Short mmCIF file of C-alpha atoms in Angstrom, two decimals:
data_model
loop_
_atom_site.label_atom_id
_atom_site.label_comp_id
_atom_site.label_asym_id
_atom_site.label_seq_id
_atom_site.Cartn_x
_atom_site.Cartn_y
_atom_site.Cartn_z
CA MET A 27 156.42 -38.04 225.28
CA THR A 28 154.54 -41.14 225.59
CA ASP A 29 153.32 -44.13 223.44
CA ALA A 30 149.85 -43.87 224.75
CA PRO A 31 147.28 -44.71 222.27
CA PRO A 32 145.08 -43.59 220.32
CA ALA A 33 146.78 -41.38 217.76
CA PHE A 34 143.66 -39.25 217.37
CA GLU A 35 140.18 -39.25 219.00
CA LEU A 36 136.64 -38.51 217.78
CA LEU A 37 134.59 -37.17 220.67
CA PRO A 38 130.83 -37.32 219.82
CA GLY A 39 128.55 -34.35 220.17
CA ALA A 40 124.87 -33.85 219.88
CA ALA A 41 123.12 -35.68 217.36
CA ARG A 42 121.80 -32.66 215.45
CA SER A 43 125.14 -30.40 215.83
CA PRO A 44 126.69 -29.68 212.57
CA VAL A 45 129.85 -28.40 214.26
CA ILE A 46 133.19 -30.18 214.48
CA LEU A 47 135.95 -28.59 216.57
CA HIS A 48 139.21 -29.76 215.24
CA VAL A 49 142.25 -29.65 217.41
CA PRO A 50 145.36 -30.91 215.32
CA HIS A 51 148.24 -29.48 217.24
CA SER A 52 147.67 -29.66 220.98
CA SER A 53 149.62 -32.85 221.82
CA ARG A 54 153.21 -33.21 222.74
CA ALA A 55 153.15 -37.14 222.57
CA ILE A 56 155.75 -38.74 220.25
CA PRO A 57 155.94 -42.55 220.24
CA ALA A 58 159.26 -44.09 221.03
CA ASP A 59 160.02 -45.57 217.55
CA VAL A 60 159.13 -42.16 215.78
CA ARG A 61 161.49 -40.28 218.48
CA ALA A 62 164.14 -42.43 217.26
CA GLY A 63 164.05 -40.79 213.76
CA ILE A 64 164.37 -37.27 215.28
CA VAL A 65 167.86 -36.00 215.66
CA LEU A 66 167.46 -33.56 218.39
CA GLY A 67 168.42 -34.17 222.08
CA ASP A 68 165.99 -34.66 224.75
CA ALA A 69 166.22 -30.94 225.92
CA ALA A 70 166.13 -29.35 222.44
CA LEU A 71 163.31 -31.58 221.54
CA GLU A 72 161.39 -30.45 224.52
CA ARG A 73 162.06 -26.65 223.58
CA GLU A 74 160.88 -27.52 219.97
CA LEU A 75 157.62 -28.85 221.44
CA ASP A 76 157.30 -25.77 223.63
CA HIS A 77 157.58 -23.64 220.20
CA MET A 78 155.41 -25.85 218.04
CA THR A 79 152.75 -27.39 220.31
CA ASP A 80 149.35 -25.28 220.35
CA ALA A 81 149.20 -25.75 224.17
CA HIS A 82 146.02 -26.15 225.93
CA THR A 83 143.83 -25.91 222.70
CA ALA A 84 142.41 -29.36 223.34
CA GLU A 85 141.29 -27.85 226.92
CA LEU A 86 139.87 -25.09 225.26
CA ALA A 87 137.79 -26.97 222.91
CA GLY A 88 136.80 -29.29 225.71
CA ARG A 89 135.54 -26.32 227.80
CA ALA A 90 133.87 -24.68 224.93
CA SER A 91 131.87 -27.98 224.15
CA GLY A 92 130.90 -28.13 227.83
CA ARG A 93 129.33 -24.57 227.76
CA ALA A 94 127.73 -24.74 224.33
CA VAL A 95 123.95 -25.17 224.22
CA ARG A 96 124.42 -28.08 221.65
CA THR A 97 127.55 -29.90 222.20
CA PRO A 98 129.73 -29.92 219.13
CA TRP A 99 131.78 -32.76 217.84
CA ARG A 100 135.55 -32.80 218.46
CA VAL A 101 138.49 -34.45 216.57
CA VAL A 102 141.62 -34.17 218.57
CA ASN A 103 145.00 -35.15 217.65
CA ARG A 104 146.58 -37.13 220.49
CA THR A 105 150.10 -37.11 218.88
CA SER A 106 152.42 -34.13 218.05
CA ARG A 107 152.66 -32.52 214.89
CA LEU A 108 156.33 -33.50 215.02
CA VAL A 109 155.02 -37.14 214.11
CA VAL A 110 152.89 -35.92 211.21
CA ASP A 111 151.16 -32.75 210.71
CA PRO A 112 147.60 -33.88 209.56
CA GLU A 113 146.73 -30.27 208.01
CA ARG A 114 149.48 -30.33 205.47
CA PHE A 115 149.27 -31.62 201.95
CA PRO A 116 151.26 -34.85 201.73
CA ASP A 117 152.78 -33.93 198.25
CA GLU A 118 154.00 -31.01 196.20
CA ARG A 119 151.07 -28.95 196.78
CA GLU A 120 152.25 -28.00 200.22
CA GLU A 121 154.02 -24.62 200.51
CA MET A 122 155.74 -25.52 203.76
CA THR A 123 157.60 -28.06 202.19
CA ALA A 124 159.94 -25.19 201.22
CA VAL A 125 161.08 -24.90 204.85
CA GLY A 126 161.16 -28.62 205.75
CA MET A 127 157.63 -28.44 207.05
CA GLY A 128 155.39 -30.83 204.88
CA ALA A 129 153.30 -33.41 206.33
CA VAL A 130 156.52 -35.01 207.96
CA TYR A 131 158.93 -32.31 209.21
CA THR A 132 162.50 -32.43 208.51
CA ARG A 133 163.26 -28.91 209.96
CA THR A 134 162.60 -27.20 213.30
CA SER A 135 160.62 -24.09 213.87
CA HIS A 136 164.15 -22.38 213.90
CA ARG A 137 165.25 -23.97 210.54
CA ALA A 138 167.57 -26.50 212.22
CA VAL A 139 167.50 -30.13 211.41
CA LEU A 140 164.78 -32.19 212.86
CA ARG A 141 165.17 -35.29 210.86
CA PRO A 142 167.68 -36.25 208.15
CA ALA A 143 166.74 -34.53 204.84
CA ASP A 144 166.54 -37.96 203.04
CA THR A 145 164.11 -39.32 205.40
CA ASP A 146 161.29 -41.19 203.54
CA PRO A 147 157.88 -39.59 204.66
CA ARG A 148 155.85 -42.45 203.37
CA PRO A 149 155.76 -44.86 206.55
CA LEU A 150 154.60 -42.13 208.86
CA VAL A 151 152.06 -40.88 206.14
CA GLU A 152 150.68 -44.26 205.86
CA ARG A 153 150.61 -45.00 209.70
CA TYR A 154 149.47 -41.58 210.93
CA PHE A 155 148.41 -39.14 208.09
CA ARG A 156 146.12 -41.27 206.05
CA PRO A 157 143.86 -42.72 208.86
CA TYR A 158 143.55 -39.38 210.44
CA ALA A 159 142.42 -37.88 206.78
CA ARG A 160 140.02 -40.74 206.60
CA ALA A 161 138.50 -40.08 210.23
CA MET A 162 138.20 -36.41 209.34
CA THR A 163 136.59 -37.27 206.03
CA GLU A 164 133.96 -39.67 207.68
CA ALA A 165 133.27 -37.18 210.58
CA VAL A 166 132.34 -34.36 208.02
CA ALA A 167 130.25 -37.03 205.99
CA ASP A 168 128.39 -38.01 209.07
CA ARG A 169 127.56 -34.43 209.88
CA LEU A 170 126.34 -33.90 206.43
CA ALA A 171 124.13 -36.95 206.53
CA ALA A 172 122.76 -36.07 209.98
CA THR A 173 122.24 -32.30 209.55
CA GLY A 174 122.76 -31.37 205.92
CA ARG A 175 125.87 -29.31 206.56
CA ALA A 176 129.06 -29.23 208.38
CA VAL A 177 130.93 -26.54 210.23
CA ILE A 178 134.57 -27.19 210.63
CA VAL A 179 136.25 -24.92 213.46
CA ASP A 180 139.97 -25.34 213.64
CA VAL A 181 141.31 -24.47 217.05
CA HIS A 182 145.03 -23.44 216.98
CA SER A 183 147.40 -20.89 218.62
CA TYR A 184 150.57 -19.10 217.47
CA PRO A 185 153.30 -17.23 219.38
CA ALA A 186 153.17 -13.43 219.94
CA GLU A 187 156.48 -13.26 218.11
CA ALA A 188 157.10 -14.70 214.63
CA LEU A 189 159.26 -17.86 214.54
CA PRO A 190 161.86 -18.47 211.61
CA TYR A 191 159.82 -21.01 210.04
CA GLU A 192 156.81 -18.74 209.20
CA LEU A 193 156.53 -17.91 205.42
CA HIS A 194 154.03 -14.82 206.28
CA GLY A 195 155.20 -13.79 209.72
CA GLY A 196 155.78 -10.10 208.93
CA GLY A 197 152.07 -9.30 208.83
CA PRO A 198 149.72 -8.40 211.80
CA ARG A 199 149.50 -10.65 214.75
CA PRO A 200 146.08 -9.99 216.37
CA ALA A 201 144.68 -11.54 219.48
CA VAL A 202 142.69 -13.66 217.28
CA CYS A 203 143.38 -14.53 213.60
CA LEU A 204 140.67 -16.12 211.55
CA GLY A 205 141.80 -18.00 208.72
CA THR A 206 139.37 -18.36 205.80
CA ASP A 207 138.69 -20.36 202.47
CA ALA A 208 137.10 -18.36 199.61
CA PHE A 209 134.86 -21.40 198.88
CA HIS A 210 134.19 -22.63 202.37
CA THR A 211 134.15 -19.76 204.68
CA PRO A 212 130.81 -17.91 204.13
CA PRO A 213 130.25 -14.35 205.38
CA GLY A 214 127.76 -15.37 208.06
CA LEU A 215 130.34 -17.82 209.62
CA LEU A 216 132.91 -15.04 209.59
CA ALA A 217 130.52 -12.37 210.97
CA ALA A 218 129.66 -14.91 213.85
CA ALA A 219 133.32 -15.44 214.65
CA HIS A 220 133.93 -11.70 214.72
CA ALA A 221 131.17 -11.15 217.30
CA ALA A 222 131.97 -14.08 219.38
CA PHE A 223 135.74 -13.08 219.87
CA GLU A 224 135.03 -9.68 220.41
CA PRO A 225 135.59 -9.74 224.10
CA CYS A 226 139.06 -11.39 223.63
CA GLY A 227 140.64 -8.47 221.74
CA ASP A 228 141.45 -7.53 218.24
CA THR A 229 140.52 -9.97 215.36
CA GLY A 230 142.16 -10.04 212.07
CA LEU A 231 141.87 -12.26 208.70
CA ASP A 232 144.35 -14.61 207.35
CA SER A 233 147.53 -12.97 208.96
CA PRO A 234 149.87 -14.39 210.12
CA PHE A 235 148.32 -17.57 209.06
CA GLY A 236 145.65 -18.21 206.48
CA GLY A 237 143.32 -20.77 205.23
CA ALA A 238 141.10 -23.26 206.59
CA TYR A 239 141.12 -27.20 206.72
CA VAL A 240 138.67 -29.18 204.71
CA PRO A 241 139.14 -32.69 203.90
CA LEU A 242 140.16 -33.22 200.20
CA ASP A 243 137.09 -35.18 199.38
CA PHE A 244 134.98 -31.97 200.01
CA HIS A 245 137.39 -29.26 199.24
CA GLY A 246 136.06 -26.94 196.67
CA LYS A 247 133.30 -29.31 195.86
CA ARG A 248 130.59 -29.19 198.61
CA PRO A 249 129.63 -25.69 199.71
CA GLU A 250 127.43 -27.09 202.68
CA VAL A 251 130.78 -27.78 204.26
CA HIS A 252 131.83 -24.50 206.01
CA ALA A 253 135.28 -24.07 207.52
CA LEU A 254 137.15 -21.51 209.73
CA MET A 255 140.50 -21.59 211.35
CA VAL A 256 140.68 -19.81 214.71
CA GLU A 257 144.38 -18.85 215.63
CA ILE A 258 144.71 -17.46 219.03
CA ARG A 259 147.89 -15.46 220.04
CA ARG A 260 149.36 -17.42 222.84
CA ASP A 261 150.15 -14.47 225.20
CA THR A 262 146.44 -13.83 225.73
CA TYR A 263 145.93 -16.90 227.54
CA MET A 264 149.11 -18.79 228.61
CA SER A 265 153.00 -18.10 229.50
CA GLU A 266 155.20 -18.57 226.34
CA PRO A 267 156.61 -20.85 225.23
CA GLY A 268 155.00 -23.88 226.49
CA GLY A 269 153.91 -22.67 230.05
CA PRO A 270 150.76 -22.84 231.97
CA ALA A 271 147.37 -21.39 230.85
CA GLY A 272 146.10 -18.24 232.56
CA PRO A 273 142.55 -16.81 233.08
CA GLY A 274 142.42 -15.93 229.42
CA LEU A 275 141.63 -19.49 228.81
CA SER A 276 138.09 -19.37 230.34
CA ARG A 277 137.17 -16.06 228.37
CA LEU A 278 138.25 -17.86 225.22
CA ALA A 279 136.36 -20.89 225.95
CA GLY A 280 133.27 -18.87 226.32
CA ALA A 281 133.89 -16.92 223.14
CA LEU A 282 134.33 -20.38 221.38
CA ALA A 283 131.22 -21.53 222.75
CA ALA A 284 129.25 -18.46 221.61
CA LEU A 285 130.60 -19.16 218.08
CA VAL A 286 129.46 -22.81 218.36
CA ASP A 287 126.01 -21.76 219.39
CA ALA A 288 125.70 -19.07 216.70
CA VAL A 289 126.46 -21.46 213.90
CA SER A 290 124.54 -24.70 215.44
CA ASP A 291 121.11 -23.85 214.14
#
């Protein structure tokens, strides 16, 4: 855990690339003043970070970017999702609020107390969530202006065994889960993803996690904004929970680069 800025980072890609690799959950960094509002002891917090961090996904996106013919853009969250989760709705629309995991988590992966239930989420939402949302909105708008379209590829991972917080953890847990949006995930993007990740094992749709991230300014409004969530089962590339990456990471980087190449033209 560190106080190192910035809270998130935009890494530029090729001028004519429409692709944004979005990495929201790869960091373990929690600023000291935010840590003070978390009730877990240090050892318990480290265990929670092991469970909830999408370990090595920033490295995965970086390797894929380096291997792609046309370098994609990247937006990488540099603070932990335990600070804020930039992919949650910050209001009553968020279904994960039912288990204490709205934009500002009050419960852990095992449904224990993370923050007091009466924690006011607004200061963290204003400090972290809204600037992040603005940056993603601007990044998408920039790709639309430059190329006429934007392709958001969310890079996530998930555990081989369901954690208690999962609302839909009883379904299939394929090597690669592709999360889709009925408006923003066209058939061509989905077909490209299936083909790209075929060497990495079985792929499935929207289980155990579904949906795809699109900034609210564009959601359901701009069909030229495409989106896909890529959820990689952690045992295919790392030691769980929170351990080092293995050789599977290189194979996945090649697959992600292939997907980037397939949707860049």
